[in-house]
Coordinates of C-alpha atoms and ligand atoms in Angstrom, one line a residue:
X1 CA 0.1 -0.3 -0.2
X2 CA 1.4 3.4 -0.6
X3 CA 1.4 5.6 1.9
X4 CA -0.3 9.1 1.2
X5 CA 0.9 12.5 3.3
X6 CA -1.9 14.7 5.3
X7 CA -0.9 18.0 5.5
X8 CA -2.8 19.9 8.9
X9 CA -2.2 23.6 8.5
X10 CA -3.2 25.6 11.4
X11 CA -4.6 24.1 15.0
X12 CA -8.1 25.8 14.6
X13 CA -11.2 24.3 16.3
X14 CA -11.8 21.4 13.0
X15 CA -8.6 20.5 13.3
X16 CA -8.6 19.9 16.7
X17 CA -11.5 17.4 15.9
X18 CA -9.9 16.5 12.7
X19 CA -7.0 15.2 15.3
X20 CA -9.5 13.5 18.0
X21 CA -10.4 11.2 15.5
X22 CA -7.5 10.5 13.5
X23 CA -6.3 9.6 17.5
X24 CA -9.6 7.5 17.7
X25 CA -9.0 5.2 14.4
X26 CA -5.9 5.6 12.4
X27 CA -6.3 5.7 8.7
X28 CA -4.3 3.2 7.7
X29 CA -2.0 4.3 4.5
X30 CA -2.1 7.5 5.3
X31 CA 0.9 10.0 7.5
X32 CA 0.0 13.6 9.5
X33 CA 1.2 16.2 9.8
X34 CA 0.2 19.6 11.7
X35 CA 1.7 22.9 11.7
X36 CA 0.4 25.2 13.7
X37 CA 2.2 28.6 14.8
X38 CA 1.3 28.3 18.5
X39 CA 2.0 25.1 20.3
X40 CA -1.6 25.6 21.9
X41 CA -4.3 26.5 20.7
X42 CA -6.7 29.2 22.8
X43 CA -10.7 28.3 22.5
X44 CA -11.9 31.7 21.8
X45 CA -15.5 30.8 23.9
X46 CA -13.1 31.7 26.8
X47 CA -11.4 34.0 26.1
X48 CA -14.0 36.8 26.8
X49 CA -14.0 34.8 30.7
X50 CA -9.6 35.2 30.5
X51 CA -10.2 38.7 29.9
X52 CA -12.6 39.3 33.1
X53 CA -10.5 36.6 35.1
X54 CA -13.2 34.6 34.8
X55 CA -10.5 32.0 34.1
X56 CA -6.7 31.2 34.3
X57 CA -5.0 31.4 30.6
X58 CA -4.2 28.0 31.4
X59 CA -8.2 26.6 31.2
X60 CA -9.1 27.7 27.9
X61 CA -5.7 26.5 26.4
X62 CA -5.6 22.7 24.5
X63 CA -2.3 22.3 24.0
X64 CA -1.4 20.9 20.5
X65 CA 1.5 18.4 20.8
X66 CA -0.2 15.8 23.1
X67 CA -3.3 15.7 20.5
X68 CA -0.9 15.4 17.2
X69 CA 1.2 12.6 19.4
X70 CA -1.8 10.9 19.6
X71 CA -2.8 11.2 16.0
X72 CA 0.6 10.1 15.1
X73 CA 0.7 13.3 13.5
X74 CA 4.4 14.9 13.6
X75 CA 3.9 18.1 15.2
X76 CA 6.1 21.7 13.4
X77 CA 4.9 24.6 15.5
X78 CA 5.7 27.0 12.1
X79 CA 4.1 29.6 10.1
X80 CA 2.9 28.7 6.8
X81 CA 3.1 31.6 4.5
X82 CA 2.4 29.7 0.8
X83 CA 1.0 26.5 -1.2
X84 CA 2.9 25.5 -4.2
X85 CA 0.3 23.8 -5.6
X86 CA 2.8 23.2 -9.0
X87 CA 4.9 21.1 -6.5
X88 CA 2.8 19.6 -4.1
X89 CA 4.6 22.0 -1.1
X90 CA 3.2 24.1 1.6
X91 CA 6.2 26.7 2.5
X92 CA 6.6 27.6 5.8
X93 CA 8.4 31.4 7.0
X94 CA 11.1 29.6 9.0
X95 CA 11.7 28.5 4.9
X96 CA 11.1 24.7 5.4
X97 CA 8.7 23.3 2.9
X98 CA 6.7 20.4 3.4
X99 CA 5.4 18.0 0.4
X100 CA 1.8 17.1 0.7
X101 CA -0.7 14.9 -1.2
X102 CA -3.4 16.2 1.0
X103 CA -3.7 19.3 2.5
X104 CA -6.2 21.2 5.1
X105 CA -6.5 24.7 6.1
X106 CA -8.2 25.5 9.8
X107 CA -6.0 28.8 10.2
X108 CA -8.9 31.4 11.1
X109 CA -8.9 34.6 10.1
X110 CA -7.3 37.5 11.1
X111 CA -8.4 41.4 11.5
X112 CA -9.8 43.6 9.2
X113 CA -7.7 46.6 9.5
X114 CA -8.6 48.7 6.4
X115 CA -9.5 52.0 8.5
X116 CA -6.9 54.3 8.2
X117 CA -5.2 54.3 11.2
X118 CA -6.0 51.3 12.5
X119 CA -3.1 49.0 11.8
X120 CA -0.9 51.6 13.3
X121 CA -3.3 52.6 16.6
X122 CA -5.6 49.4 17.1
X123 CA -4.7 46.4 18.6
X124 CA -6.5 43.8 17.0
X125 CA -8.6 41.4 18.5
X126 CA -8.0 38.8 15.8
X127 CA -5.8 36.0 15.7
X128 CA -7.0 35.8 18.8
X129 CA -3.9 34.5 20.8
X130 CA -1.4 37.9 19.0
X131 CA -5.0 39.7 21.4
X132 CA -4.3 38.1 24.8
X133 CA -0.6 38.5 24.4
X134 CA -0.6 42.2 24.5
X135 CA -3.5 42.2 27.4
X136 CA -0.6 43.6 29.1
X137 CA -0.4 46.1 26.9
X138 CA -3.7 47.8 28.1
X139 CA -3.1 46.6 31.5
X140 CA -0.3 48.9 31.2
X141 CA -2.1 51.9 29.5
X142 CA -4.7 51.5 32.7
X143 CA -2.3 51.6 34.7
X144 CA -0.6 54.9 33.5
X145 CA -3.2 57.0 33.5
X146 CA -4.6 58.8 36.5
X147 CA -8.3 59.3 35.4
X148 CA -10.3 56.2 34.2
X149 CA -8.1 55.2 31.0
X150 CA -10.5 55.2 28.1
X151 CA -10.8 52.3 26.1
X152 CA -12.6 52.1 22.9
X153 CA -13.7 49.0 21.6
X154 CA -14.8 49.1 17.7
X155 CA -17.3 46.1 16.2
X156 CA -20.5 45.9 17.3
X157 CA -20.8 41.9 16.6
X158 CA -21.1 38.9 19.0
X159 CA -16.9 39.0 19.1
X160 CA -17.0 43.6 19.7
X161 CA -19.5 43.2 22.8
X162 CA -18.1 40.5 24.7
X163 CA -14.9 42.2 24.5
X164 CA -16.2 45.2 25.5
X165 CA -18.0 43.4 28.1
X166 CA -15.2 41.5 30.0
X167 CA -13.0 44.4 29.9
X168 CA -15.0 46.9 31.7
X169 CA -14.9 43.4 33.9
X170 CA -11.1 43.6 34.1
X171 CA -10.7 47.2 34.6
X172 CA -14.4 48.2 36.5
X173 CA -13.9 51.8 37.8
X174 CA -10.0 52.2 36.6
X175 CA -11.6 52.3 32.9
X176 CA -14.3 53.7 30.9
X177 CA -14.9 50.8 28.2
X178 CA -17.0 52.5 24.6
X179 CA -18.3 50.2 22.2
X180 CA -18.4 52.0 18.9
X181 CA -20.4 50.4 15.4
X182 CA -21.5 51.7 12.1
X183 CA -24.7 49.5 12.0
X184 CA -27.8 51.0 13.7
X185 CA -27.5 49.0 16.3
X186 CA -25.5 46.2 18.3
X187 CA -25.5 42.7 17.7
X188 CA -26.9 43.3 14.0
X189 CA -27.1 40.1 12.8
X190 CA -29.3 39.3 16.3
X191 CA -33.3 39.5 18.0
X192 CA -32.9 43.5 18.9
X193 CA -33.7 42.3 22.0
X194 CA -29.8 40.7 22.9
X195 CA -28.6 44.7 21.6
X196 CA -30.5 46.4 24.1
X197 CA -29.1 43.8 27.3
X198 CA -25.7 44.4 26.4
X199 CA -26.5 48.1 26.5
X200 CA -27.8 47.9 29.6
X201 CA -24.7 45.4 31.3
X202 CA -22.3 48.3 29.8
X203 CA -24.4 51.1 31.1
X204 CA -24.0 49.4 35.1
X205 CA -20.4 50.0 34.5
X206 CA -20.2 53.3 33.1
X207 CA -19.7 52.2 29.8
X208 CA -21.1 53.1 26.6
X209 CA -22.2 51.9 23.3
X210 CA -22.2 54.5 20.3
X211 CA -24.3 52.9 17.2
X212 CA -25.0 54.3 13.5
X213 CA -21.8 56.1 13.0
X214 CA -18.9 54.1 11.5
X215 CA -15.2 55.4 12.6
X216 CA -13.4 56.1 9.5
X217 CA -10.2 56.9 10.7
X218 CA -8.2 56.3 13.5
X219 CA -5.8 58.6 14.6
X220 CA -3.3 58.8 17.7
X221 CA -5.9 58.8 20.5
X222 CA -8.3 59.7 18.6
X223 CA -11.1 58.1 16.2
X224 CA -12.6 59.8 13.4
X225 CA -16.8 59.1 12.7
X226 CA -18.8 59.4 9.8
X227 CA -21.2 61.8 11.3
X228 CA -20.2 62.6 15.5
X229 CA -17.6 64.5 16.4
X230 CA -14.3 62.3 17.4
X231 CA -13.5 60.2 20.2
X232 CA -10.6 60.2 22.1
X233 CA -9.1 57.2 23.2
X234 CA -6.2 55.9 25.8
X235 CA -6.4 52.2 23.6
X236 CA -8.5 51.1 21.2
X237 CA -9.4 47.4 20.6
X238 CA -10.1 46.8 16.6
X239 CA -13.3 44.2 16.9
X240 CA -14.5 44.4 14.0
X241 CA -14.9 41.3 11.1
X242 CA -12.5 39.0 10.0
X243 CA -10.3 39.1 6.7
X244 CA -8.8 36.4 5.1
X245 CA -5.0 35.4 5.4
X246 CA -3.1 37.9 3.0
X247 CA -0.9 35.0 2.0
X248 CA -3.9 33.0 0.4
X249 CA -3.8 35.5 -2.6
X250 CA 0.0 34.2 -3.6
X251 CA -1.9 30.6 -3.8
X252 CA -3.1 29.3 -6.9
X253 CA -6.5 28.6 -5.1
X254 CA -9.6 30.0 -5.8
X255 CA -10.7 32.5 -3.8
X256 CA -14.3 34.4 -2.4
X257 CA -14.4 37.9 -3.8
X258 CA -12.8 38.3 0.1
X259 CA -10.0 36.1 0.1
X260 CA -11.7 33.5 1.4
X261 CA -10.9 29.6 0.3
X262 CA -14.3 28.6 -1.4
X263 CA -14.9 25.0 -1.2
X264 CA -18.0 23.2 -1.5
X265 CA -19.9 21.4 0.6
X266 CA -17.4 18.6 1.3
X267 CA -15.2 21.3 2.6
X268 CA -13.1 20.4 -0.7
X269 CA -11.4 23.4 -3.2
X270 CA -13.5 23.9 -6.1
X271 CA -10.5 24.4 -8.0
X272 CA -7.9 21.5 -6.8
X273 CA -9.2 18.3 -5.5
X274 CA -6.2 17.7 -2.6
X275 CA -6.4 20.9 -0.7
X276 CA -9.8 21.4 1.8
X277 CA -10.2 24.1 4.1
X278 CA -13.0 24.6 7.6
X279 CA -13.5 27.5 9.3
X280 CA -13.1 31.3 9.4
X281 CA -10.4 30.8 6.8
X282 CA -13.5 28.7 3.8
X283 CA -15.9 29.7 1.9
X284 CA -18.4 27.1 1.1
X285 CA -20.4 28.3 -1.7
X286 CA -24.2 27.9 -1.3
X287 CA -24.3 28.3 2.3
X288 CA -24.3 31.0 4.5
X289 CA -22.3 30.3 7.0
X290 CA -21.2 32.7 9.5
X291 CA -17.4 33.2 10.6
X292 CA -17.9 32.4 13.8
X293 CA -15.8 29.0 16.4
X294 CA -19.3 27.1 16.7
X295 CA -19.4 26.4 12.6
X296 CA -16.1 25.6 12.7
X297 CA -16.1 22.8 15.8
X298 CA -19.4 22.3 13.6
X299 CA -17.3 21.2 10.3
X300 CA -14.7 19.3 12.7
X301 CA -16.1 15.4 11.9
X302 CA -17.3 16.2 8.6
X303 CA -13.4 17.6 8.0
X304 CA -11.9 14.5 9.6
X305 CA -14.4 12.4 7.4
X306 CA -13.7 13.8 4.0
X307 CA -9.7 13.6 4.5
X308 CA -10.3 9.9 5.1
X309 CA -12.5 9.3 2.4
X310 CA -10.3 11.4 0.1
X311 CA -6.8 9.5 1.6
X312 CA -8.9 6.5 -0.1
X313 CA -9.9 7.9 -3.6
X314 CA -14.2 7.4 -2.5
X315 CA -17.0 10.0 -2.9
X316 CA -17.0 12.6 -0.2
X317 CA -20.1 13.6 1.8
X318 CA -21.8 17.0 1.5
X319 CA -22.3 19.1 4.6
X320 CA -25.7 20.1 5.5
X321 CA -25.0 23.0 8.3
X322 CA -27.5 23.5 10.7
X323 CA -29.6 26.9 10.2
X324 CA -29.2 28.8 13.7
X325 CA -26.8 27.5 16.4
X326 CA -26.8 28.5 20.1
X327 CA -24.8 32.0 20.8
X328 CA -24.0 32.4 24.5
X329 CA -22.5 35.9 25.5
X330 CA -20.6 36.5 28.7
X331 CA -21.6 39.8 30.3
X332 CA -19.6 39.3 33.4
X333 CA -20.2 39.0 37.0
X334 CA -21.1 35.3 36.1
X335 CA -23.8 36.1 33.6
X336 CA -24.5 35.0 30.3
X337 CA -26.7 36.7 27.7
X338 CA -28.2 33.0 25.8
X339 CA -29.5 33.8 21.8
X340 CA -31.2 30.8 20.0
X341 CA -32.7 31.8 16.8
X342 CA -35.4 34.7 17.9
X343 CA -34.9 33.8 21.8
X344 CA -32.8 35.9 24.2
X345 CA -32.4 34.9 27.2
X346 CA -30.5 36.2 30.7
X347 CA -29.2 35.2 34.0
X348 CA -26.5 33.1 36.4
X349 CA -27.8 29.9 35.4
X350 CA -26.6 30.6 31.6
X351 CA -23.2 31.8 33.0
X352 CA -22.8 28.7 34.5
X353 CA -24.4 26.6 31.2
X354 CA -22.0 28.1 29.2
X355 CA -19.3 27.7 31.5
X356 CA -19.9 23.9 31.1
X357 CA -20.2 24.0 27.4
X358 CA -17.2 25.4 27.6
X359 CA -15.2 23.4 30.0
X360 CA -16.5 20.3 28.5
X361 CA -15.3 21.3 25.2
X362 CA -11.8 22.3 26.2
X363 CA -11.2 19.0 28.2
X364 CA -12.1 16.7 25.1
X365 CA -9.4 17.9 23.8
X366 CA -7.1 18.1 26.3
X367 CA -4.6 15.2 26.6
X368 CA -2.3 15.1 29.4
X369 CA 1.5 15.6 28.6
X370 CA 3.4 12.2 29.9
X371 CA 5.5 13.3 32.9
Ligands
LIG401 C1 -13.1 38.3 21.7 C2 -14.2 37.1 20.4 C3 -14.8 36.0 21.0 C4 -15.3 35.6 20.6 N1 -15.7 34.2 21.2 C5 -16.7 33.4 20.3 C6 -17.8 32.4 20.8 O1 -17.9 32.7 22.0 N2 -18.2 31.7 20.3 C7 -18.1 31.7 18.8 O2 -18.9 30.7 18.3 N3 -16.9 32.2 17.9 C8 -16.4 33.2 18.7 N4 -15.4 34.1 18.5 C9 -15.0 34.0 16.7 C10 -14.2 32.6 16.6 O3 -12.9 33.1 17.2 C11 -13.5 32.3 15.3 O4 -14.4 32.1 14.4 C12 -12.8 30.8 15.9 O5 -12.2 31.6 15.9 C13 -12.7 30.7 14.2 O6 -12.0 29.2 14.1 P1 -11.2 28.5 13.2 O7 -10.7 27.1 13.4 O8 -11.2 28.9 12.3 O9 -9.5 29.3 13.4 P2 -8.9 29.8 14.7 O10 -9.9 29.1 16.2 O11 -8.2 31.2 14.1 O12 -8.0 28.9 14.9 C14 -6.6 29.1 13.9 C15 -5.1 28.5 14.2 O13 -4.5 28.6 13.3 C16 -3.2 28.9 13.4 N5 -2.9 29.8 12.1 C17 -3.4 31.1 11.8 N6 -2.7 31.4 11.0 C18 -1.7 30.1 10.3 C19 -0.5 29.9 9.7 N7 -0.4 30.8 8.3 N8 0.4 28.5 10.0 C20 0.2 28.1 10.7 N9 -0.8 28.1 11.8 C21 -1.5 29.3 11.5 C22 -3.2 29.2 14.6 O14 -2.6 29.5 15.4 C23 -4.5 28.8 15.3 O15 -4.0 27.9 16.3 C24 -14.5 34.8 19.3 C25 -14.0 36.0 18.6 C26 -12.9 37.4 19.1 C27 -12.1 37.7 18.5

């Protein structure tokens, strides 16, 4: 039997499940390599809780080496910066090239810093590991100003709302948090009641939301908005939508108009049958799948199955993503806001529910390192 080589690029949510499944049931004749920029994956569902000091960073972290080892995969900590389809190789920032028969991308996205000045002056919320690594910078800014520090969070989606609430918990009266979005209200993709609950929670902690006024430029300590006067800040966190990793443009892969990898419902590239993609980096043709961790998680089992089938040369399975997902927003003070379709609910019980779901997720993929 000839051995084929599957290279997994990125330790994202879908690849965690791929590794877990290959650990449970190895595929004869398939060799695995995982390449990830960091040795650990941060579980985004718990990151706002880490910022709010509900959790230690360790509790939200999944080490990749033990999972890779369990799956029989070679693990390289490196950043992929190119994909040469003609040569069937992946290129890494270190200069290393890795040959593949099949390759799967689950690298997530990057922050959309297209607003002038955002790249220079803002702390991007994505990649999430990069944001967490810079939280000390924010702590230092808050410590160094005498007044309550002015922290602006730009982006009124679920990530921006959660970060604003988490930062208001972290700094209490030492900072005033303002949340800015260009849409007429927060959480435009969710029921109005959810937006009202977020605004109310922010208000309790002296924070405020500014809606319907897009930030058009970011200057040194000043946000210029489209309609109203400018806003001053000591620190600005950028949590607007997700953009595609720029290196994808240098590949010959078919991409959508925003630069994400076009895949069919089997998660296979529409332009190259050896390439798969899942999570935020993928754009599934004919399906409207939000760029959120919950969807990357759901793609995991289908991706694992289809990588196995592709390695065997068998027909792939088509994924029909569910229409709805449960959204749970950590509101701080051990409270959470839940959204299920048109229903919105909140309370300590929602936080406890979210806590148990999140802890179970992390536990599923944490494999103890050998002593
Ligand atoms: C503050 C915040 C809170 C959020 N909360 C939630 C939530 O509660 N629920 C929810 O559903 N979604 C949430 N999201 C969105 C969620 O984080 C993303 O949608 C999700 O992480 C995408 O998962 P993924 O598998 O596509 O990639 P990611 O989780 O981004 O993982 C990508 C992995 O690939 C690695 N990588 C990246 N580039 C490379 C490269 N070039 N080479 C090698 N490795 C690479 C990274 O190191 C990382 O390990 C939140 C986002 C933010 C910013």
